[in-house]
Coordinates of C-alpha atoms and ligand atoms in Angstrom, one line a residue:
M1 CA -110.2 -67.9 -182.5
A2 CA -112.5 -65.7 -180.4
P3 CA -111.4 -62.0 -180.2
P4 CA -109.7 -60.9 -176.9
K5 CA -112.1 -60.1 -174.1
I6 CA -111.7 -56.9 -172.2
S7 CA -112.9 -57.8 -168.8
K8 CA -113.8 -56.0 -165.6
N9 CA -114.1 -56.6 -161.9
F10 CA -117.6 -57.2 -160.4
I11 CA -118.0 -55.0 -157.3
N12 CA -121.3 -54.1 -155.7
G13 CA -123.3 -55.3 -158.6
E14 CA -121.3 -53.2 -161.2
W15 CA -118.7 -54.2 -163.7
V16 CA -115.8 -51.8 -163.1
E17 CA -112.1 -51.4 -164.1
A18 CA -109.3 -51.7 -161.6
V19 CA -108.8 -48.4 -159.8
S20 CA -105.3 -48.2 -161.3
G21 CA -106.7 -48.7 -164.8
E22 CA -104.1 -51.4 -165.3
A23 CA -104.8 -54.8 -166.9
F24 CA -103.0 -58.1 -167.4
E25 CA -103.0 -60.5 -170.3
N26 CA -104.7 -63.9 -170.2
I27 CA -102.8 -66.2 -172.7
N28 CA -103.7 -69.6 -174.1
P29 CA -101.1 -72.0 -172.8
A30 CA -101.4 -74.2 -176.0
Q31 CA -101.0 -71.2 -178.4
H32 CA -99.0 -68.3 -177.0
Q33 CA -100.1 -65.9 -179.8
D34 CA -103.7 -66.4 -178.8
L35 CA -104.5 -63.5 -176.4
I36 CA -107.7 -64.5 -174.6
G37 CA -108.3 -61.3 -172.9
L38 CA -107.3 -58.4 -170.7
F39 CA -108.3 -58.6 -167.1
P40 CA -108.1 -55.9 -164.3
R41 CA -104.9 -55.9 -162.4
S42 CA -106.4 -55.2 -159.0
S43 CA -104.8 -53.8 -155.9
G44 CA -105.6 -53.1 -152.3
E45 CA -108.0 -50.3 -153.3
D46 CA -110.1 -52.6 -155.4
V47 CA -110.2 -55.2 -152.7
E48 CA -111.2 -52.4 -150.2
R49 CA -114.2 -51.5 -152.4
A50 CA -115.2 -55.2 -152.8
V51 CA -114.9 -56.0 -149.2
T52 CA -116.9 -52.9 -148.2
A53 CA -119.6 -53.9 -150.7
A54 CA -119.7 -57.4 -149.3
R55 CA -120.0 -56.1 -145.7
D56 CA -122.8 -53.8 -146.7
A57 CA -124.7 -56.6 -148.5
Y58 CA -124.2 -59.0 -145.6
R59 CA -127.1 -57.9 -143.4
A60 CA -129.9 -58.3 -145.9
W61 CA -128.4 -61.5 -147.4
R62 CA -128.0 -63.1 -143.9
L63 CA -131.6 -62.4 -143.2
T64 CA -132.9 -63.8 -146.6
P65 CA -134.4 -67.2 -145.9
A66 CA -132.0 -69.9 -146.9
P67 CA -134.5 -71.6 -149.3
R68 CA -134.8 -68.3 -151.1
R69 CA -131.0 -68.1 -151.3
G70 CA -131.1 -71.6 -152.7
E71 CA -133.5 -70.6 -155.5
I72 CA -130.8 -68.3 -156.9
L73 CA -128.3 -71.1 -156.8
Y74 CA -130.8 -73.4 -158.6
R75 CA -131.2 -70.8 -161.3
A76 CA -127.4 -70.5 -161.5
G77 CA -127.1 -74.2 -161.9
R78 CA -129.6 -74.2 -164.7
M79 CA -127.8 -71.4 -166.5
L80 CA -124.5 -73.2 -166.2
I81 CA -126.1 -76.2 -167.9
E82 CA -127.3 -73.9 -170.8
R83 CA -123.8 -72.3 -171.1
K84 CA -121.8 -75.5 -170.4
E85 CA -120.2 -75.9 -173.8
M86 CA -119.3 -72.3 -174.2
I87 CA -117.8 -72.2 -170.7
A88 CA -115.9 -75.4 -171.2
R89 CA -114.4 -74.1 -174.4
D90 CA -113.3 -70.9 -172.7
M91 CA -111.7 -73.0 -170.0
A92 CA -109.9 -75.4 -172.2
R93 CA -108.5 -72.4 -174.1
E94 CA -107.3 -70.5 -171.0
M95 CA -106.2 -73.4 -168.8
G96 CA -105.2 -76.1 -171.3
K97 CA -107.1 -79.1 -169.9
A98 CA -108.6 -81.5 -172.5
L99 CA -112.1 -80.4 -173.5
E100 CA -113.7 -83.4 -171.9
E101 CA -112.1 -82.5 -168.6
A102 CA -113.1 -78.9 -169.0
R103 CA -116.7 -80.0 -169.4
A104 CA -116.3 -82.1 -166.2
D105 CA -115.0 -79.0 -164.4
V106 CA -118.1 -77.1 -165.3
Q107 CA -120.2 -80.1 -164.4
E108 CA -118.7 -79.9 -160.9
A109 CA -119.9 -76.3 -160.6
I110 CA -123.4 -77.4 -161.8
D111 CA -123.5 -80.2 -159.3
M112 CA -122.3 -78.0 -156.5
A113 CA -124.9 -75.3 -157.3
F114 CA -127.7 -77.8 -157.1
Y115 CA -126.3 -79.6 -154.0
M116 CA -125.8 -76.4 -152.1
A117 CA -129.2 -75.0 -153.3
G118 CA -130.7 -78.1 -151.6
E119 CA -128.9 -77.2 -148.4
G120 CA -131.1 -74.1 -148.3
R121 CA -133.8 -76.5 -147.2
R122 CA -131.6 -78.6 -144.9
Q123 CA -128.7 -77.0 -143.0
F124 CA -130.0 -79.3 -140.2
G125 CA -129.1 -78.5 -136.6
Q126 CA -129.7 -80.7 -133.6
T127 CA -132.4 -80.7 -130.9
T128 CA -131.6 -82.7 -127.7
P129 CA -133.2 -83.1 -124.3
S130 CA -132.2 -80.7 -121.6
E131 CA -131.0 -82.0 -118.2
L132 CA -133.6 -79.6 -116.7
P133 CA -137.4 -79.7 -116.9
D134 CA -139.2 -77.2 -119.1
K135 CA -136.2 -76.3 -121.1
F136 CA -135.4 -76.8 -124.8
C137 CA -132.0 -77.2 -126.4
M138 CA -131.0 -76.8 -130.1
T139 CA -128.3 -75.8 -132.4
V140 CA -128.5 -73.7 -135.6
R141 CA -125.9 -72.7 -138.1
S142 CA -125.1 -69.0 -138.3
P143 CA -123.2 -67.3 -141.2
V144 CA -119.8 -65.8 -140.4
G145 CA -119.6 -62.7 -142.5
V146 CA -117.5 -61.6 -145.5
C147 CA -115.5 -64.5 -147.0
G148 CA -112.3 -64.0 -149.0
L149 CA -112.0 -66.9 -151.6
I150 CA -108.6 -67.4 -153.2
T151 CA -108.5 -70.0 -155.9
P152 CA -105.9 -71.7 -158.2
W153 CA -105.9 -72.2 -161.9
N154 CA -106.1 -76.0 -162.2
F155 CA -109.9 -76.3 -161.6
P156 CA -110.8 -72.8 -162.7
M157 CA -114.5 -73.1 -162.3
A158 CA -115.0 -76.1 -160.0
I159 CA -112.9 -74.7 -157.1
P160 CA -114.5 -71.2 -157.1
A161 CA -117.9 -73.0 -157.1
W162 CA -116.8 -75.3 -154.3
K163 CA -116.2 -72.2 -152.2
L164 CA -118.9 -69.8 -153.4
M165 CA -121.9 -72.1 -153.3
P166 CA -121.6 -73.2 -149.6
A167 CA -120.5 -69.7 -148.5
L168 CA -123.6 -68.2 -150.1
I169 CA -126.1 -70.8 -148.9
C170 CA -125.0 -70.2 -145.4
G171 CA -125.7 -66.5 -145.7
N172 CA -122.3 -65.1 -146.2
T173 CA -121.2 -62.6 -148.8
V174 CA -118.0 -63.1 -150.7
V175 CA -115.0 -61.6 -152.5
L176 CA -113.5 -64.0 -155.0
K177 CA -109.9 -63.6 -156.2
P178 CA -109.3 -66.2 -158.9
A179 CA -105.8 -67.3 -160.1
E180 CA -104.2 -64.9 -162.5
D181 CA -103.8 -67.6 -165.2
T182 CA -107.6 -68.4 -165.3
P183 CA -109.7 -65.3 -164.6
L184 CA -112.1 -66.0 -167.5
S185 CA -113.6 -69.2 -166.0
A186 CA -114.2 -67.4 -162.7
Y187 CA -115.7 -64.5 -164.6
N188 CA -118.1 -66.9 -166.4
L189 CA -119.2 -68.2 -163.0
V190 CA -119.7 -64.8 -161.5
K191 CA -121.6 -63.7 -164.6
V192 CA -124.0 -66.6 -164.2
L193 CA -124.6 -65.7 -160.6
E194 CA -125.3 -62.1 -161.7
D195 CA -127.7 -63.3 -164.3
A196 CA -129.4 -65.6 -161.8
G197 CA -130.2 -62.6 -159.7
I198 CA -127.7 -62.5 -156.9
P199 CA -128.3 -59.3 -155.0
R200 CA -125.8 -56.5 -155.4
G201 CA -122.7 -56.8 -153.2
V202 CA -123.3 -60.4 -152.2
V203 CA -120.8 -61.7 -154.8
N204 CA -117.7 -59.6 -155.7
Y205 CA -115.0 -60.6 -158.1
V206 CA -111.6 -59.0 -158.1
A207 CA -109.0 -60.3 -160.7
G208 CA -105.3 -59.9 -160.3
F209 CA -102.1 -61.3 -158.8
G210 CA -101.6 -63.0 -155.5
P211 CA -99.4 -60.5 -153.6
E212 CA -101.3 -57.5 -155.1
A213 CA -104.9 -58.6 -154.8
G214 CA -104.9 -61.8 -152.8
A215 CA -102.8 -60.6 -149.9
P216 CA -104.9 -57.5 -149.1
L217 CA -108.0 -59.7 -149.1
V218 CA -106.4 -62.0 -146.5
K219 CA -105.3 -59.1 -144.4
H220 CA -108.5 -57.1 -144.5
P221 CA -110.0 -56.8 -141.1
L222 CA -113.5 -57.3 -142.4
T223 CA -112.9 -60.7 -144.0
R224 CA -113.9 -63.2 -141.4
V225 CA -113.3 -66.4 -143.4
I226 CA -110.5 -67.1 -145.8
S227 CA -110.7 -70.1 -148.0
F228 CA -107.5 -70.8 -149.9
T229 CA -106.5 -73.4 -152.4
G230 CA -103.0 -73.3 -153.8
S231 CA -99.4 -73.9 -152.9
S232 CA -98.1 -74.8 -149.5
E233 CA -95.7 -71.8 -149.5
V234 CA -98.5 -69.3 -150.0
G235 CA -100.9 -71.3 -147.7
R236 CA -98.4 -71.0 -144.9
E237 CA -98.2 -67.2 -145.4
V238 CA -102.0 -67.0 -145.5
A239 CA -102.2 -69.0 -142.3
Q240 CA -99.8 -66.7 -140.5
V241 CA -101.7 -63.6 -141.4
C242 CA -105.1 -65.2 -140.5
A243 CA -103.7 -66.3 -137.1
G244 CA -103.2 -62.7 -136.1
S245 CA -106.9 -61.9 -136.1
F246 CA -108.2 -65.5 -135.6
K247 CA -110.0 -65.6 -138.9
H248 CA -111.6 -68.8 -139.9
L249 CA -109.3 -70.4 -142.4
C250 CA -109.7 -73.3 -144.8
L251 CA -106.5 -74.4 -146.5
E252 CA -106.3 -76.9 -149.3
M253 CA -102.7 -77.4 -150.5
G254 CA -100.3 -79.9 -152.0
G255 CA -100.3 -83.6 -152.5
K256 CA -97.9 -86.4 -153.3
N257 CA -100.5 -89.0 -154.0
V258 CA -99.8 -92.7 -154.3
I259 CA -101.3 -95.7 -156.0
L260 CA -100.4 -99.1 -154.4
V261 CA -100.4 -101.9 -157.0
M262 CA -100.4 -105.3 -155.3
E263 CA -99.3 -108.6 -156.9
D264 CA -102.9 -109.8 -157.2
A265 CA -104.2 -106.6 -158.9
D266 CA -106.0 -106.6 -162.2
L267 CA -102.9 -105.1 -163.9
E268 CA -104.8 -103.8 -167.0
L269 CA -107.2 -101.9 -164.7
A270 CA -104.3 -100.6 -162.6
V271 CA -102.4 -99.3 -165.6
E272 CA -105.5 -97.6 -166.9
G273 CA -106.1 -95.9 -163.5
A274 CA -102.5 -94.9 -163.1
V275 CA -102.3 -93.3 -166.6
W276 CA -105.5 -91.4 -165.9
G277 CA -104.3 -90.4 -162.4
A278 CA -100.8 -89.4 -163.5
F279 CA -101.4 -87.7 -166.8
G280 CA -105.0 -86.4 -166.5
T281 CA -105.0 -82.6 -166.5
T282 CA -101.3 -82.9 -167.4
G283 CA -100.6 -84.1 -163.9
Q284 CA -101.7 -80.7 -162.6
R285 CA -104.2 -81.9 -160.1
C286 CA -103.6 -81.8 -156.3
T287 CA -104.9 -85.4 -156.3
A288 CA -102.6 -86.5 -159.2
A289 CA -101.0 -89.9 -158.8
S290 CA -97.4 -88.9 -158.9
R291 CA -96.1 -92.1 -157.1
L292 CA -96.8 -95.7 -158.0
V293 CA -95.7 -98.2 -155.4
I294 CA -95.7 -101.6 -157.1
H295 CA -95.2 -105.0 -155.7
K296 CA -92.0 -106.5 -156.9
A297 CA -93.7 -109.6 -158.4
V298 CA -95.5 -107.4 -161.0
Y299 CA -93.1 -104.4 -161.1
R300 CA -91.5 -105.2 -164.4
Q301 CA -94.7 -106.2 -166.2
F302 CA -96.6 -103.2 -164.9
S303 CA -93.9 -100.7 -165.7
E304 CA -93.6 -102.0 -169.3
I305 CA -97.3 -101.6 -170.0
F306 CA -97.5 -98.3 -168.1
V307 CA -94.6 -96.7 -170.1
E308 CA -96.1 -98.0 -173.4
R309 CA -99.4 -96.3 -172.5
A310 CA -97.8 -93.1 -171.4
K311 CA -95.9 -92.8 -174.7
A312 CA -99.1 -93.4 -176.6
L313 CA -101.0 -90.5 -175.1
R314 CA -102.3 -88.0 -177.7
I315 CA -100.9 -84.6 -176.7
G316 CA -101.9 -81.3 -178.3
D317 CA -104.4 -78.5 -178.4
P318 CA -107.1 -79.2 -175.7
L319 CA -109.8 -77.9 -178.0
D320 CA -109.2 -80.8 -180.3
P321 CA -111.6 -83.5 -178.9
R322 CA -109.1 -86.3 -179.7
V323 CA -106.4 -84.8 -177.5
Q324 CA -105.9 -86.6 -174.1
M325 CA -103.3 -84.3 -172.6
G326 CA -102.9 -80.5 -173.0
P327 CA -100.0 -78.2 -172.2
L328 CA -98.6 -77.1 -168.8
I329 CA -100.2 -73.9 -167.6
N330 CA -97.2 -71.5 -168.0
Q331 CA -93.5 -71.0 -168.4
T332 CA -92.8 -71.1 -164.6
Q333 CA -94.5 -74.5 -164.4
L334 CA -92.5 -75.8 -167.3
E335 CA -89.3 -74.7 -165.7
T336 CA -90.3 -76.4 -162.4
V337 CA -90.9 -79.7 -164.3
D338 CA -87.6 -79.3 -166.1
R339 CA -85.9 -78.7 -162.8
Y340 CA -87.4 -81.9 -161.3
I341 CA -86.3 -84.0 -164.3
A342 CA -82.7 -82.9 -163.7
I343 CA -83.1 -83.6 -160.0
G344 CA -84.5 -87.1 -160.7
K345 CA -81.6 -87.9 -163.1
N346 CA -79.0 -86.6 -160.5
E347 CA -80.6 -88.7 -157.8
G348 CA -80.1 -91.8 -160.0
A349 CA -83.7 -92.5 -161.0
K350 CA -84.1 -94.3 -164.3
L351 CA -85.8 -92.2 -166.9
L352 CA -88.1 -94.7 -168.7
C353 CA -89.8 -92.2 -171.0
G354 CA -90.3 -88.5 -171.5
G355 CA -88.2 -86.0 -169.5
H356 CA -88.3 -83.2 -172.1
R357 CA -90.4 -80.4 -173.5
L358 CA -92.3 -81.3 -176.7
T359 CA -91.1 -79.2 -179.7
G360 CA -91.7 -78.9 -183.4
G361 CA -94.8 -77.7 -185.3
A362 CA -97.7 -76.7 -183.1
Y363 CA -95.8 -77.8 -180.0
D364 CA -93.5 -74.7 -180.3
Q365 CA -96.6 -72.5 -179.7
G366 CA -97.3 -73.9 -176.3
W367 CA -95.9 -75.3 -173.0
F368 CA -96.2 -79.0 -174.0
Y369 CA -94.3 -81.6 -172.1
A370 CA -93.8 -85.3 -172.7
P371 CA -95.4 -87.8 -170.2
T372 CA -92.4 -88.7 -168.0
V373 CA -91.9 -91.9 -166.1
F374 CA -89.0 -92.5 -163.7
G375 CA -88.3 -96.1 -162.7
D376 CA -86.5 -97.8 -159.8
C377 CA -87.0 -94.8 -157.6
S378 CA -86.2 -94.9 -153.9
P379 CA -88.9 -93.5 -151.6
Q380 CA -86.6 -90.8 -150.3
M381 CA -85.7 -89.2 -153.7
R382 CA -87.0 -85.7 -154.0
I383 CA -89.0 -86.7 -157.1
A384 CA -90.8 -89.2 -154.8
Q385 CA -91.3 -86.7 -152.0
E386 CA -92.1 -83.3 -153.5
E387 CA -95.1 -82.1 -155.4
I388 CA -94.1 -81.4 -159.0
F389 CA -97.5 -80.6 -160.6
G390 CA -96.7 -81.9 -164.0
P391 CA -96.8 -85.1 -166.0
V392 CA -94.1 -86.8 -164.0
V393 CA -94.4 -90.2 -162.2
A394 CA -92.1 -92.0 -159.9
L395 CA -92.3 -95.8 -159.9
I396 CA -91.2 -97.4 -156.6
P397 CA -90.9 -101.2 -156.0
A398 CA -92.1 -102.7 -152.7
T399 CA -91.8 -106.2 -151.3
D400 CA -95.2 -106.5 -149.6
L401 CA -98.3 -104.5 -148.5
D402 CA -96.7 -103.3 -145.2
Q403 CA -93.8 -101.8 -147.0
A404 CA -96.0 -100.3 -149.7
I405 CA -98.1 -98.6 -147.0
E406 CA -95.1 -97.4 -145.2
I407 CA -93.7 -95.9 -148.4
G408 CA -97.1 -94.5 -149.3
N409 CA -97.4 -92.7 -146.0
N410 CA -93.8 -91.5 -145.8
V411 CA -94.4 -88.0 -147.3
V412 CA -95.5 -84.7 -145.7
Y413 CA -98.8 -84.6 -147.6
G414 CA -101.9 -86.6 -147.1
L415 CA -104.5 -85.9 -149.8
S416 CA -105.4 -89.0 -151.8
S417 CA -104.2 -92.6 -152.2
S418 CA -105.5 -95.8 -153.7
I419 CA -104.9 -99.5 -153.9
Y420 CA -105.3 -102.0 -156.7
T421 CA -105.8 -105.5 -155.3
A422 CA -108.2 -108.4 -155.6
D423 CA -107.8 -109.2 -151.9
V424 CA -110.4 -107.6 -149.7
N425 CA -108.2 -108.0 -146.6
K426 CA -105.4 -106.0 -148.2
A427 CA -107.9 -103.4 -149.4
F428 CA -109.3 -102.9 -145.8
R429 CA -105.9 -102.8 -144.2
A430 CA -104.8 -100.1 -146.6
M431 CA -108.1 -98.3 -146.1
R432 CA -107.4 -98.1 -142.4
E433 CA -103.7 -97.4 -142.6
M434 CA -103.3 -94.8 -145.3
E435 CA -102.9 -91.3 -143.9
T436 CA -104.9 -89.5 -146.6
G437 CA -108.2 -87.7 -146.6
I438 CA -109.4 -89.6 -149.7
F439 CA -108.8 -93.3 -150.4
Y440 CA -109.9 -95.4 -153.4
V441 CA -110.0 -99.1 -153.9
N442 CA -109.5 -100.3 -157.5
A443 CA -109.7 -96.8 -158.8
S444 CA -107.3 -94.0 -159.3
T445 CA -106.4 -91.2 -156.9
I446 CA -108.5 -88.7 -158.8
G447 CA -112.3 -88.4 -159.3
A448 CA -113.8 -86.8 -156.2
E449 CA -117.6 -86.4 -156.2
I450 CA -119.1 -83.2 -154.8
H451 CA -121.4 -84.7 -152.2
L452 CA -118.5 -86.3 -150.3
P453 CA -115.9 -84.4 -148.2
F454 CA -112.8 -83.4 -150.0
G455 CA -109.5 -82.6 -148.3
G456 CA -106.3 -83.9 -146.9
M457 CA -104.5 -84.9 -143.8
K458 CA -101.0 -83.8 -142.6
Q459 CA -99.6 -80.8 -144.5
T460 CA -102.2 -80.9 -147.2
G461 CA -104.6 -78.9 -145.2
N462 CA -105.6 -77.6 -141.8
G463 CA -108.2 -80.1 -140.9
H464 CA -111.1 -78.6 -142.8
R465 CA -113.0 -80.3 -145.6
E466 CA -114.5 -78.8 -148.7
A467 CA -117.7 -80.0 -150.5
A468 CA -120.5 -82.1 -149.0
V469 CA -122.2 -81.0 -145.8
A470 CA -118.6 -80.7 -144.3
A471 CA -118.2 -77.5 -146.3
L472 CA -120.9 -75.8 -144.3
D473 CA -118.7 -76.1 -141.3
V474 CA -116.2 -73.7 -142.9
Y475 CA -118.8 -71.1 -143.8
S476 CA -121.0 -71.2 -140.6
E477 CA -120.7 -71.2 -136.9
W478 CA -122.8 -73.4 -134.6
K479 CA -125.0 -71.4 -132.3
T480 CA -126.3 -73.4 -129.3
I481 CA -129.6 -72.2 -128.0
Y482 CA -131.3 -72.9 -124.7
V483 CA -134.9 -71.9 -124.1
D484 CA -136.1 -72.1 -120.5
Y485 CA -139.9 -72.1 -120.3
S486 CA -140.1 -73.0 -116.6
G487 CA -140.5 -69.4 -115.5
K488 CA -137.9 -69.8 -112.8
L489 CA -134.2 -69.8 -112.4
Q490 CA -132.8 -73.3 -113.2
R491 CA -129.1 -73.9 -112.7
A492 CA -127.4 -76.5 -114.9
Q493 CA -125.3 -79.0 -112.9
I494 CA -126.6 -77.6 -109.6
D495 CA -130.4 -77.9 -109.5
Q496 CA -131.8 -81.5 -109.6
A497 CA -135.4 -81.7 -110.8
Ligands
ADP1 P1 -100.0 -72.2 -157.7 O1 -98.6 -72.6 -157.5 O2 -101.0 -73.3 -157.9 O3 -100.2 -71.1 -158.7 P2 -100.3 -70.3 -155.7 O4 -100.3 -70.6 -154.2 O5 -99.1 -69.4 -156.2 O6 -100.5 -71.6 -156.4 O7 -101.6 -69.5 -156.1 C1 -102.9 -69.9 -155.6 C2 -103.7 -68.6 -155.5 O8 -103.2 -67.8 -154.4 C3 -103.8 -67.7 -156.7 O9 -105.0 -67.1 -156.8 C4 -102.7 -66.7 -156.4 O10 -102.9 -65.4 -157.0 C5 -102.9 -66.5 -154.9 N1 -101.8 -66.0 -154.1 C6 -100.5 -66.1 -154.5 N2 -99.7 -65.4 -153.5 C7 -100.6 -64.9 -152.6 C8 -100.4 -64.2 -151.4 N3 -99.3 -63.8 -151.0 N4 -101.5 -63.9 -150.7 C9 -102.8 -64.2 -151.1 N5 -103.0 -64.9 -152.2 C10 -101.9 -65.3 -153.0

């Protein structure tokens, strides 16, 4: 076990303690006695310093040519490759995802660094003819200013990277407030950016709790963009604060994602995808497949194999490479899952497996939970409507594709969905009808790639997308430029050439 790390905030290019001198503990969710480190418990004063540093650094960074900014991101990407294994181990230890998934999380940050570095030489605008002679029209992207980035614990490096890299390449400066459960992974990312030569004040990192450190960042008059990924409750609060001063706001919140399994599906493939979607990251992904809507003709067969596979998952310490599913992130999450198990039972859903905390031996040291499957659920049950964020799945029978689509869409969220079918007509109809920002055919609901837009419809978000070129729209404003070289007054819509 590595010794506890005493960590600091990164403000204006310096590693500093919280103004209060207070710190909080970062604990391994698989082994409670493993204290990973102490991180600064920041408050409004720390945020004030970080935002001021970011504001001061903004002018020079905004004027640094974007390809030069990109070179720093390229360097950061290369350093992430060199440090990948160490960072993945830190992440598995602090967050509890299986080592293989932790490596993938770091890989997303690497991919995003390189992708956005490339945007330093793109960030294409438009040129278009003017309606008047001797006049030139074009659009360019302009940075917005200081960005406040607030991130959750389930993708502790990928999500900070999804926000940092596009913000930086567009010429903004940032203050990152990572989740209190996973400050080490965010620290590792910021350290890489420091080592890659990011100028002082351009990237600032403030650890701490949501209400104490996140809220002041959202409220601060100098933060012009807020990008938030987390719960719908907090997202709503953040949106209300941002509305007061018309800040740019990108929200990425909950999901109640669905896999539709049709009667003609390759059932083996569908089960494999459903197990991965439901129990990968212990169900703690915003794209987790928490509902499986299955055609009645294959419902029994599918559920039998699915339950068998769920029971066979190897659960334990994520640092053990054989382990497929780690613990839940913390006690609160464990209590939430327990609460939903009780709700499901009361609603009359049939518990097919799991439904309890794992205990005995090493399990007593962590927040381990048995993969849980509820059968014969009706679409209106709370376990089929509300986001649980744990290894809990609701199986819902359907009579045909139309009904499956209706059930699939009948939730407030709209992040990801998928269909398993051998019928191309069904696949295309579902593709058109599903109200989700992400849709898969013959694949699970998880597995986004960084060069495609990521985000959800309905109450999952507020219409923005992360990743891909779409992310640049969050971190830049279009400036439309007209250059009149006629040497005379030309009036649009009035003068005819
Ligand atoms: P989760 O349930 O996934 O932990 P939260 O929405 O509670 O999601 O947290 C996501 C991020 O938002 C974390 O970094 C957390 O510290 C932060 N946060 C929580 N409350 C607030 C708040 N009132 N204002 C700003 N950020 C907050």
